[in-house]
mmCIF file of C-alpha atoms and ligand atoms in Angstrom:
data_model
loop_
_atom_site.group_PDB
_atom_site.id
_atom_site.type_symbol
_atom_site.label_atom_id
_atom_site.label_comp_id
_atom_site.label_asym_id
_atom_site.label_seq_id
_atom_site.Cartn_x
_atom_site.Cartn_y
_atom_site.Cartn_z
ATOM 1 C CA MET A 1 0.000 0.000 0.000
ATOM 2 C CA THR A 2 1.405 3.378 -0.950
ATOM 3 C CA ASP A 3 1.175 6.448 1.230
ATOM 4 C CA PHE A 4 -1.574 7.734 -1.037
ATOM 5 C CA GLN A 5 -3.728 4.661 -0.386
ATOM 6 C CA LYS A 6 -3.537 4.858 3.395
ATOM 7 C CA PRO A 7 -6.359 7.084 4.591
ATOM 8 C CA GLY A 8 -5.102 9.809 6.852
ATOM 9 C CA THR A 9 -1.420 9.208 6.190
ATOM 10 C CA PRO A 10 0.435 12.437 5.561
ATOM 11 C CA THR A 11 2.829 12.437 2.663
ATOM 12 C CA ASP A 12 5.342 15.019 1.544
ATOM 13 C CA ARG A 13 5.909 13.481 -1.874
ATOM 14 C CA HIS A 14 5.657 16.007 -4.644
ATOM 15 C CA GLN A 15 5.237 18.862 -2.210
ATOM 16 C CA LEU A 16 6.493 21.931 -4.023
ATOM 17 C CA GLY A 17 6.124 24.592 -1.373
ATOM 18 C CA ALA A 18 4.728 27.912 -2.533
ATOM 19 C CA ALA A 19 5.279 26.973 -6.191
ATOM 20 C CA GLY A 20 2.867 24.041 -5.914
ATOM 21 C CA MET A 21 -0.412 23.031 -4.309
ATOM 22 C CA PRO A 22 -0.680 21.328 -0.914
ATOM 23 C CA LEU A 23 -1.429 17.590 -0.781
ATOM 24 C CA ASN A 24 -4.077 17.007 1.873
ATOM 25 C CA THR A 25 -5.284 13.890 3.657
ATOM 26 C CA LEU A 26 -8.643 12.503 4.755
ATOM 27 C CA ALA A 27 -7.848 13.647 8.281
ATOM 28 C CA ASP A 28 -7.766 17.258 7.082
ATOM 29 C CA TYR A 29 -11.483 17.163 6.224
ATOM 30 C CA ARG A 30 -14.829 16.091 7.664
ATOM 31 C CA PRO A 31 -15.884 12.470 7.115
ATOM 32 C CA ILE A 32 -18.357 12.068 4.245
ATOM 33 C CA PRO A 33 -21.904 11.362 5.525
ATOM 34 C CA ALA A 34 -22.977 7.741 5.079
ATOM 35 C CA ASP A 35 -25.710 8.594 2.558
ATOM 36 C CA GLY A 36 -23.234 10.478 0.385
ATOM 37 C CA TYR A 37 -20.469 7.911 0.348
ATOM 38 C CA GLY A 38 -22.195 4.611 1.002
ATOM 39 C CA SER A 39 -24.508 4.720 -2.002
ATOM 40 C CA LEU A 40 -21.457 4.229 -4.225
ATOM 41 C CA PHE A 41 -21.422 0.673 -2.964
ATOM 42 C CA LEU A 42 -24.993 -0.478 -3.438
ATOM 43 C CA PRO A 43 -24.832 -4.257 -3.979
ATOM 44 C CA ASP A 44 -26.080 -4.176 -7.565
ATOM 45 C CA ARG A 45 -23.575 -1.475 -8.446
ATOM 46 C CA ILE A 46 -20.675 -3.564 -7.222
ATOM 47 C CA ALA A 47 -21.936 -6.633 -9.073
ATOM 48 C CA LYS A 48 -22.868 -4.951 -12.345
ATOM 49 C CA GLY A 49 -20.609 -1.917 -12.476
ATOM 50 C CA TYR A 50 -23.597 0.415 -12.615
ATOM 51 C CA HIS A 51 -26.792 1.231 -10.780
ATOM 52 C CA LEU A 52 -30.128 1.596 -12.581
ATOM 53 C CA GLU A 53 -33.461 2.826 -11.296
ATOM 54 C CA GLU A 54 -36.708 3.979 -12.854
ATOM 55 C CA ILE A 55 -37.565 7.594 -12.173
ATOM 56 C CA GLN A 56 -41.142 7.448 -13.506
ATOM 57 C CA ASP A 57 -43.112 6.252 -16.568
ATOM 58 C CA GLY A 58 -40.201 4.761 -18.506
ATOM 59 C CA ALA A 59 -37.550 7.336 -17.589
ATOM 60 C CA TYR A 60 -34.482 5.725 -16.021
ATOM 61 C CA TYR A 61 -31.535 6.971 -14.021
ATOM 62 C CA VAL A 62 -28.215 5.161 -14.484
ATOM 63 C CA THR A 63 -24.932 5.855 -12.686
ATOM 64 C CA SER A 64 -21.414 4.470 -12.479
ATOM 65 C CA GLY A 65 -21.070 5.976 -9.023
ATOM 66 C CA ALA A 66 -19.194 8.967 -10.395
ATOM 67 C CA TYR A 67 -20.995 9.766 -13.658
ATOM 68 C CA ASP A 68 -24.678 9.476 -14.354
ATOM 69 C CA THR A 69 -27.274 10.077 -17.034
ATOM 70 C CA MET A 70 -30.820 9.155 -18.059
ATOM 71 C CA PHE A 71 -32.703 7.423 -20.832
ATOM 72 C CA VAL A 72 -36.396 7.172 -21.661
ATOM 73 C CA ARG A 73 -38.337 4.272 -23.204
ATOM 74 C CA THR A 74 -40.975 5.530 -25.640
ATOM 75 C CA GLY A 75 -42.573 2.225 -26.663
ATOM 76 C CA ASN A 76 -40.866 2.251 -30.058
ATOM 77 C CA GLY A 77 -37.358 3.515 -29.413
ATOM 78 C CA VAL A 78 -35.131 4.710 -26.612
ATOM 79 C CA VAL A 79 -34.030 8.316 -26.145
ATOM 80 C CA VAL A 80 -30.625 8.526 -24.455
ATOM 81 C CA VAL A 81 -29.108 11.635 -22.915
ATOM 82 C CA ASP A 82 -25.279 11.699 -23.122
ATOM 83 C CA ALA A 83 -22.883 8.744 -22.939
ATOM 84 C CA PRO A 84 -20.183 9.262 -20.295
ATOM 85 C CA PRO A 85 -17.019 7.189 -20.919
ATOM 86 C CA LEU A 86 -17.037 6.113 -17.270
ATOM 87 C CA LEU A 87 -20.375 4.388 -17.932
ATOM 88 C CA GLY A 88 -19.341 3.240 -21.409
ATOM 89 C CA GLU A 89 -20.773 -0.106 -22.485
ATOM 90 C CA ASN A 90 -22.554 -0.365 -19.126
ATOM 91 C CA LEU A 91 -25.004 2.225 -20.415
ATOM 92 C CA LYS A 92 -26.003 -0.230 -23.174
ATOM 93 C CA ARG A 93 -26.271 -3.036 -20.627
ATOM 94 C CA ALA A 94 -28.506 -0.886 -18.433
ATOM 95 C CA ILE A 95 -30.823 -0.135 -21.370
ATOM 96 C CA ALA A 96 -30.935 -3.813 -22.401
ATOM 97 C CA GLU A 97 -31.932 -4.689 -18.844
ATOM 98 C CA VAL A 98 -35.304 -2.964 -19.245
ATOM 99 C CA THR A 99 -36.093 -2.900 -22.969
ATOM 100 C CA ASP A 100 -35.395 -4.412 -26.390
ATOM 101 C CA GLU A 101 -36.245 -1.138 -28.116
ATOM 102 C CA PRO A 102 -33.422 0.276 -30.251
ATOM 103 C CA VAL A 103 -31.752 3.581 -29.400
ATOM 104 C CA THR A 104 -33.373 5.948 -31.887
ATOM 105 C CA HIS A 105 -32.385 9.298 -30.378
ATOM 106 C CA LEU A 106 -29.267 10.537 -28.662
ATOM 107 C CA ILE A 107 -29.272 13.975 -27.056
ATOM 108 C CA TYR A 108 -26.007 15.660 -26.049
ATOM 109 C CA SER A 109 -26.318 18.003 -23.077
ATOM 110 C CA HIS A 110 -23.032 19.799 -23.851
ATOM 111 C CA TRP A 111 -19.754 19.270 -25.645
ATOM 112 C CA HIS A 112 -17.597 18.062 -22.736
ATOM 113 C CA SER A 113 -16.003 14.749 -23.566
ATOM 114 C CA ASP A 114 -16.391 13.350 -20.048
ATOM 115 C CA HIS A 115 -20.190 13.314 -20.573
ATOM 116 C CA ILE A 116 -20.597 12.408 -24.274
ATOM 117 C CA GLY A 117 -17.241 10.803 -25.184
ATOM 118 C CA ALA A 118 -18.643 7.240 -25.341
ATOM 119 C CA ALA A 119 -21.534 8.098 -27.701
ATOM 120 C CA GLY A 120 -19.804 6.065 -30.424
ATOM 121 C CA ILE A 121 -21.147 2.896 -28.723
ATOM 122 C CA PHE A 122 -24.527 3.745 -30.287
ATOM 123 C CA ALA A 123 -23.193 4.545 -33.770
ATOM 124 C CA ALA A 124 -24.344 1.197 -35.253
ATOM 125 C CA ASP A 125 -27.950 2.043 -34.262
ATOM 126 C CA LYS A 126 -27.715 5.199 -36.394
ATOM 127 C CA PRO A 127 -29.771 7.298 -33.979
ATOM 128 C CA LYS A 128 -30.765 10.892 -34.558
ATOM 129 C CA VAL A 129 -28.193 12.922 -32.633
ATOM 130 C CA ILE A 130 -29.531 16.166 -31.224
ATOM 131 C CA ALA A 131 -27.509 18.975 -29.630
ATOM 132 C CA HIS A 132 -27.032 22.713 -29.514
ATOM 133 C CA ASP A 133 -25.244 24.343 -32.479
ATOM 134 C CA TYR A 134 -22.280 25.159 -30.271
ATOM 135 C CA THR A 135 -21.890 21.494 -29.293
ATOM 136 C CA ARG A 136 -21.746 20.464 -32.944
ATOM 137 C CA GLU A 137 -19.202 23.192 -33.647
ATOM 138 C CA MET A 138 -16.912 21.865 -30.896
ATOM 139 C CA ILE A 139 -17.267 18.234 -32.052
ATOM 140 C CA GLN A 140 -16.432 19.182 -35.636
ATOM 141 C CA ARG A 141 -13.510 21.290 -34.489
ATOM 142 C CA TRP A 142 -12.033 18.602 -32.231
ATOM 143 C CA PRO A 143 -13.064 15.168 -33.597
ATOM 144 C CA ASP A 144 -10.792 13.425 -31.067
ATOM 145 C CA LEU A 145 -13.308 14.228 -28.290
ATOM 146 C CA GLY A 146 -14.690 10.709 -28.742
ATOM 147 C CA GLY A 147 -11.294 8.999 -28.610
ATOM 148 C CA GLU A 148 -10.614 6.049 -30.907
ATOM 149 C CA ARG A 149 -14.306 5.177 -31.141
ATOM 150 C CA GLY A 150 -15.124 8.586 -32.593
ATOM 151 C CA LEU A 151 -18.037 10.788 -31.668
ATOM 152 C CA PRO A 152 -21.239 10.897 -33.747
ATOM 153 C CA VAL A 153 -21.709 14.430 -35.082
ATOM 154 C CA PRO A 154 -25.138 15.901 -34.261
ATOM 155 C CA THR A 155 -27.625 15.376 -37.086
ATOM 156 C CA ASP A 156 -30.129 17.903 -35.722
ATOM 157 C CA THR A 157 -29.149 21.060 -33.865
ATOM 158 C CA ILE A 158 -30.984 23.769 -31.987
ATOM 159 C CA THR A 159 -30.086 27.392 -31.312
ATOM 160 C CA GLU A 160 -32.992 28.325 -29.061
ATOM 161 C CA SER A 161 -35.186 26.135 -26.883
ATOM 162 C CA ASP A 162 -37.096 23.496 -28.820
ATOM 163 C CA THR A 163 -39.276 20.439 -28.262
ATOM 164 C CA LEU A 164 -39.027 16.856 -29.405
ATOM 165 C CA ASP A 165 -41.836 14.321 -29.694
ATOM 166 C CA VAL A 166 -40.838 10.656 -29.912
ATOM 167 C CA ASN A 167 -43.811 8.283 -30.197
ATOM 168 C CA GLY A 168 -45.933 10.636 -28.133
ATOM 169 C CA VAL A 169 -43.305 11.176 -25.431
ATOM 170 C CA ARG A 170 -42.456 14.848 -25.133
ATOM 171 C CA PHE A 171 -39.056 16.332 -24.419
ATOM 172 C CA ASN A 172 -38.314 19.995 -23.845
ATOM 173 C CA LEU A 173 -34.820 20.892 -25.017
ATOM 174 C CA ASP A 174 -34.259 24.147 -23.179
ATOM 175 C CA TYR A 175 -31.432 26.562 -23.758
ATOM 176 C CA HIS A 176 -31.472 29.286 -21.122
ATOM 177 C CA GLY A 177 -28.221 30.889 -22.276
ATOM 178 C CA VAL A 178 -24.574 30.290 -21.490
ATOM 179 C CA ASN A 179 -23.982 28.472 -18.190
ATOM 180 C CA HIS A 180 -21.576 25.611 -17.412
ATOM 181 C CA THR A 181 -20.584 25.838 -21.087
ATOM 182 C CA PRO A 182 -22.091 27.680 -24.027
ATOM 183 C CA GLY A 183 -24.691 25.336 -25.519
ATOM 184 C CA ASN A 184 -25.375 23.336 -22.333
ATOM 185 C CA ILE A 185 -29.069 22.453 -22.725
ATOM 186 C CA PHE A 186 -31.518 21.147 -20.133
ATOM 187 C CA ILE A 187 -33.524 18.109 -21.257
ATOM 188 C CA TYR A 188 -36.914 17.817 -19.578
ATOM 189 C CA ALA A 189 -39.494 15.051 -19.916
ATOM 190 C CA PRO A 190 -42.613 16.634 -18.360
ATOM 191 C CA GLN A 191 -44.748 13.490 -18.163
ATOM 192 C CA GLN A 192 -41.898 11.656 -16.393
ATOM 193 C CA LYS A 193 -41.037 14.725 -14.277
ATOM 194 C CA ALA A 194 -37.414 13.967 -15.159
ATOM 195 C CA LEU A 195 -34.915 16.731 -15.831
ATOM 196 C CA ALA A 196 -31.338 16.324 -17.056
ATOM 197 C CA ALA A 197 -29.360 19.450 -16.142
ATOM 198 C CA ILE A 198 -25.737 18.430 -16.367
ATOM 199 C CA ASP A 199 -22.802 19.841 -14.384
ATOM 200 C CA ILE A 200 -24.723 22.371 -12.314
ATOM 201 C CA ILE A 201 -25.462 20.618 -9.013
ATOM 202 C CA SER A 202 -24.074 17.393 -7.465
ATOM 203 C CA PRO A 203 -26.863 16.025 -5.247
ATOM 204 C CA GLY A 204 -25.803 15.763 -1.610
ATOM 205 C CA TRP A 205 -22.339 17.034 -2.449
ATOM 206 C CA SER A 206 -20.629 20.304 -3.162
ATOM 207 C CA ALA A 207 -19.985 20.717 -6.897
ATOM 208 C CA PHE A 208 -16.520 19.767 -8.123
ATOM 209 C CA LYS A 209 -13.664 22.305 -8.226
ATOM 210 C CA HIS A 210 -14.177 25.768 -9.644
ATOM 211 C CA CYS A 211 -17.967 25.581 -9.972
ATOM 212 C CA ASP A 212 -17.667 22.238 -11.758
ATOM 213 C CA ALA A 213 -15.064 23.598 -14.174
ATOM 214 C CA SER A 214 -17.619 25.979 -15.631
ATOM 215 C CA GLU A 215 -16.790 28.328 -18.464
ATOM 216 C CA ASN A 216 -19.218 30.989 -17.294
ATOM 217 C CA ILE A 217 -19.545 31.302 -13.533
ATOM 218 C CA ARG A 218 -22.419 33.796 -13.451
ATOM 219 C CA GLY A 219 -24.488 31.664 -15.824
ATOM 220 C CA TRP A 220 -23.639 28.538 -13.817
ATOM 221 C CA ALA A 221 -24.776 30.217 -10.585
ATOM 222 C CA GLU A 222 -28.026 31.406 -12.221
ATOM 223 C CA ALA A 223 -28.677 27.911 -13.603
ATOM 224 C CA HIS A 224 -29.540 26.726 -10.090
ATOM 225 C CA ASP A 225 -32.668 28.890 -10.236
ATOM 226 C CA TRP A 226 -33.486 27.599 -13.728
ATOM 227 C CA ILE A 227 -33.518 24.051 -12.314
ATOM 228 C CA LEU A 228 -35.874 25.114 -9.541
ATOM 229 C CA GLY A 229 -38.228 26.565 -12.184
ATOM 230 C CA TYR A 230 -39.131 23.028 -13.364
ATOM 231 C CA ASP A 231 -41.741 20.697 -11.909
ATOM 232 C CA PHE A 232 -39.502 17.671 -11.405
ATOM 233 C CA LYS A 233 -39.208 14.512 -9.359
ATOM 234 C CA ALA A 234 -35.598 13.896 -10.376
ATOM 235 C CA VAL A 235 -32.824 16.121 -11.638
ATOM 236 C CA VAL A 236 -30.117 14.042 -13.291
ATOM 237 C CA SER A 237 -27.022 16.152 -12.853
ATOM 238 C CA GLY A 238 -24.132 14.151 -14.320
ATOM 239 C CA HIS A 239 -22.607 13.457 -10.881
ATOM 240 C CA VAL A 240 -22.235 11.875 -8.325
ATOM 241 C CA ASN A 241 -24.180 8.772 -7.323
ATOM 242 C CA ARG A 242 -27.874 9.552 -7.012
ATOM 243 C CA TYR A 243 -30.385 11.807 -8.731
ATOM 244 C CA GLY A 244 -31.356 15.076 -7.108
ATOM 245 C CA THR A 245 -34.667 16.151 -5.617
ATOM 246 C CA PRO A 246 -36.009 19.711 -5.492
ATOM 247 C CA GLU A 247 -34.597 19.820 -1.935
ATOM 248 C CA ASP A 248 -31.114 18.981 -3.248
ATOM 249 C CA ALA A 249 -31.379 21.661 -5.914
ATOM 250 C CA LYS A 250 -32.464 24.227 -3.342
ATOM 251 C CA ALA A 251 -29.546 23.352 -1.027
ATOM 252 C CA SER A 252 -27.061 23.680 -3.898
ATOM 253 C CA ARG A 253 -28.642 26.976 -4.955
ATOM 254 C CA ASP A 254 -28.486 28.416 -1.429
ATOM 255 C CA TYR A 255 -24.874 27.261 -0.937
ATOM 256 C CA THR A 256 -23.877 28.843 -4.255
ATOM 257 C CA ASN A 257 -25.702 32.071 -3.442
ATOM 258 C CA ASP A 258 -23.894 32.253 -0.098
ATOM 259 C CA ILE A 259 -20.535 31.975 -1.861
ATOM 260 C CA VAL A 260 -21.551 34.715 -4.313
ATOM 261 C CA GLU A 261 -22.807 37.029 -1.561
ATOM 262 C CA PHE A 262 -19.746 36.531 0.670
ATOM 263 C CA SER A 263 -17.532 37.082 -2.370
ATOM 264 C CA LYS A 264 -19.228 40.399 -3.088
ATOM 265 C CA GLU A 265 -18.660 41.313 0.545
ATOM 266 C CA ALA A 266 -14.992 40.314 0.306
ATOM 267 C CA LEU A 267 -14.428 42.252 -2.869
ATOM 268 C CA SER A 268 -16.057 45.364 -1.459
ATOM 269 C CA HIS A 269 -14.688 45.476 2.067
ATOM 270 C CA GLY A 270 -13.381 42.133 3.271
ATOM 271 C CA GLN A 271 -9.707 42.860 2.814
ATOM 272 C CA GLU A 272 -6.992 44.181 5.075
ATOM 273 C CA PHE A 273 -4.255 44.718 2.483
ATOM 274 C CA GLU A 274 -1.623 44.195 5.206
ATOM 275 C CA TYR A 275 0.561 42.239 2.825
ATOM 276 C CA ILE A 276 1.032 45.114 0.401
ATOM 277 C CA GLU A 277 3.588 46.880 2.566
ATOM 278 C CA LYS A 278 5.468 43.647 3.207
ATOM 279 C CA ILE A 279 5.554 42.515 -0.420
ATOM 280 C CA GLY A 280 5.831 45.806 -2.236
ATOM 281 C CA PHE A 281 5.184 46.101 -5.954
ATOM 282 C CA SER A 282 8.209 44.402 -7.514
ATOM 283 C CA ASN A 283 6.423 41.072 -8.210
ATOM 284 C CA ALA A 284 2.851 41.770 -9.188
ATOM 285 C CA TRP A 285 1.879 38.090 -9.244
ATOM 286 C CA VAL A 286 2.825 37.584 -5.572
ATOM 287 C CA LEU A 287 0.737 40.601 -4.732
ATOM 288 C CA TRP A 288 -2.241 39.302 -6.716
ATOM 289 C CA GLU A 289 -1.819 35.832 -5.259
ATOM 290 C CA ASN A 290 -2.061 37.233 -1.747
ATOM 291 C CA TYR A 291 -4.983 39.410 -2.743
ATOM 292 C CA PHE A 292 -6.968 36.443 -4.042
ATOM 293 C CA ASN A 293 -5.875 34.104 -1.259
ATOM 294 C CA GLU A 294 -6.936 36.531 1.445
ATOM 295 C CA MET A 295 -10.363 37.025 -0.137
ATOM 296 C CA THR A 296 -10.743 33.310 -0.840
ATOM 297 C CA ASN A 297 -10.066 32.562 2.811
ATOM 298 C CA TYR A 298 -12.587 35.214 3.873
ATOM 299 C CA VAL A 299 -15.326 33.727 1.652
ATOM 300 C CA THR A 300 -14.480 30.137 2.638
ATOM 301 C CA LYS A 301 -14.568 30.916 6.371
ATOM 302 C CA LYS A 302 -17.838 32.868 6.135
ATOM 303 C CA THR A 303 -19.500 30.181 3.996
ATOM 304 C CA LEU A 304 -18.403 27.243 6.157
ATOM 305 C CA GLU A 305 -19.168 28.969 9.465
ATOM 306 C CA LYS A 306 -22.675 29.998 8.471
ATOM 307 C CA VAL A 307 -25.516 28.161 10.191
ATOM 308 C CA THR A 308 -28.015 27.525 7.378
ATOM 309 C CA ASP A 309 -31.821 27.496 7.473
ATOM 310 C CA ASN A 310 -32.030 23.909 8.745
ATOM 311 C CA GLY A 311 -29.645 24.543 11.658
ATOM 312 C CA GLN A 312 -26.676 22.803 9.998
ATOM 313 C CA THR A 313 -23.539 24.227 8.409
ATOM 314 C CA TRP A 314 -22.827 23.657 4.704
ATOM 315 C CA ALA A 315 -20.095 21.148 5.549
ATOM 316 C CA GLN A 316 -22.700 19.147 7.482
ATOM 317 C CA ARG A 317 -25.255 19.339 4.656
ATOM 318 C CA LEU A 318 -23.122 18.908 1.537
ATOM 319 C CA ALA A 319 -20.401 16.274 1.386
ATOM 320 C CA GLY A 320 -17.026 17.746 0.522
ATOM 321 C CA ALA A 321 -18.087 21.374 1.046
ATOM 322 C CA ASP A 322 -15.033 21.859 3.270
ATOM 323 C CA VAL A 323 -12.845 20.502 0.446
ATOM 324 C CA MET A 324 -14.322 22.466 -2.454
ATOM 325 C CA THR A 325 -15.589 25.811 -1.121
ATOM 326 C CA LYS A 326 -12.208 27.501 -1.519
ATOM 327 C CA TYR A 327 -12.077 26.606 -5.225
ATOM 328 C CA HIS A 328 -15.599 27.919 -5.849
ATOM 329 C CA ALA A 329 -14.731 31.070 -3.896
ATOM 330 C CA TYR A 330 -11.729 31.771 -6.106
ATOM 331 C CA SER A 331 -13.760 31.257 -9.306
ATOM 332 C CA VAL A 332 -16.595 33.474 -8.092
ATOM 333 C CA LEU A 333 -14.216 36.207 -6.915
ATOM 334 C CA GLU A 334 -12.571 36.298 -10.321
ATOM 335 C CA ALA A 335 -15.970 36.225 -12.017
ATOM 336 C CA LEU A 336 -17.157 39.228 -10.001
ATOM 337 C CA ARG A 337 -14.526 41.283 -11.812
ATOM 338 C CA LEU A 338 -15.061 39.680 -15.243
ATOM 339 C CA GLU A 339 -18.760 38.834 -15.357
ATOM 340 C CA TYR A 340 -20.471 40.993 -12.710
ATOM 341 C CA GLY A 341 -18.829 44.350 -13.444
ATOM 342 C CA MET A 342 -17.380 44.886 -9.969
ATOM 343 C CA VAL A 343 -14.105 46.748 -9.431
ATOM 344 C CA SER A 344 -12.223 45.539 -6.380
ATOM 345 C CA GLY A 345 -11.002 47.728 -3.539
ATOM 346 C CA PHE A 346 -7.531 46.356 -4.251
ATOM 347 C CA GLU A 347 -7.459 47.772 -7.748
ATOM 348 C CA LYS A 348 -8.727 51.121 -6.546
ATOM 349 C CA LEU A 349 -5.937 51.111 -3.989
ATOM 350 C CA ILE A 350 -3.012 49.994 -6.140
ATOM 351 C CA LEU A 351 -3.777 51.525 -9.519
ATOM 352 C CA PRO A 352 -2.787 55.109 -8.596
ATOM 353 C CA LYS A 353 0.348 53.759 -6.867
ATOM 354 C CA ALA A 354 1.259 51.632 -9.849
ATOM 355 C CA GLY A 355 1.245 54.781 -11.950
ATOM 356 C CA ALA A 356 3.342 56.759 -9.467
HETATM 357 ZN ZN1 ZN B 1 -19.101 19.615 -18.393
#
């Protein structure tokens, strides 16, 4: 067993000091609640490599324990949303478990390879492939997104929101504007009350680093409210190991809003600027690093210390919030300057000096 495999064992391998990032251990963070961690190891998931459950009326949720998606039986063809490589062929096995219908429609949520990169497994079925224009543009620009298998190019694209009817089963393909990526569409089956909104929330967990690696932070933050605008039983979110309920979406929305609000506070008046005198102006990047680190720590502390509306802190409610909040805080702080039109107190302070 290596040091990395021993939970709680500190290791100094690859520690680079200030030039690198710290390597942390399990002991540095809160234990993951049983319902967040344990569901990775449901008996059928261990045996089959995936977990499958019906949401409602022929809509199914399928997960590898890290990546998830949904498909819908229509009575004369299956509509599949995305094909994550970490599900791979197991997605086909999951479909075959409940129906003999062929896959007639494939809908891509967005262009990221980690969610659609295995779509080539359905190529022989020659399904209609539906996506936003921007998704097709990315796939044509970078054909290696699907690896050796290749990635079917969308046959039908949308620019604005649209609807799809497959054998009487309705799908709303909703584009609310740029969010996690440009072209990331929400796929909603109203009769099944099933919504696929990928890479916005992670039910029961904090989102992954930097607002789930989103290209537009403001749009990603707003997308939480878009989710709550639907009448849904399940939101399939792409991660982690169960589908989300309206309660999950609300918790993720409130957590995100807290980070945004504390970041606005930090940018406006949360800074001490004590380091400026010590560092001086000879290395601007050290100055900026301290500026962001101080604000990031302010936002992280405020967010994690807050007692939320159910009496718990965010670290108690969302698994991994104590791991990830600092990364979200940094992304939001940067976005406030780029996407929210805020000018920081730091810039107001240093700009005249920089010109002196
Ligand atoms: Zn993505």
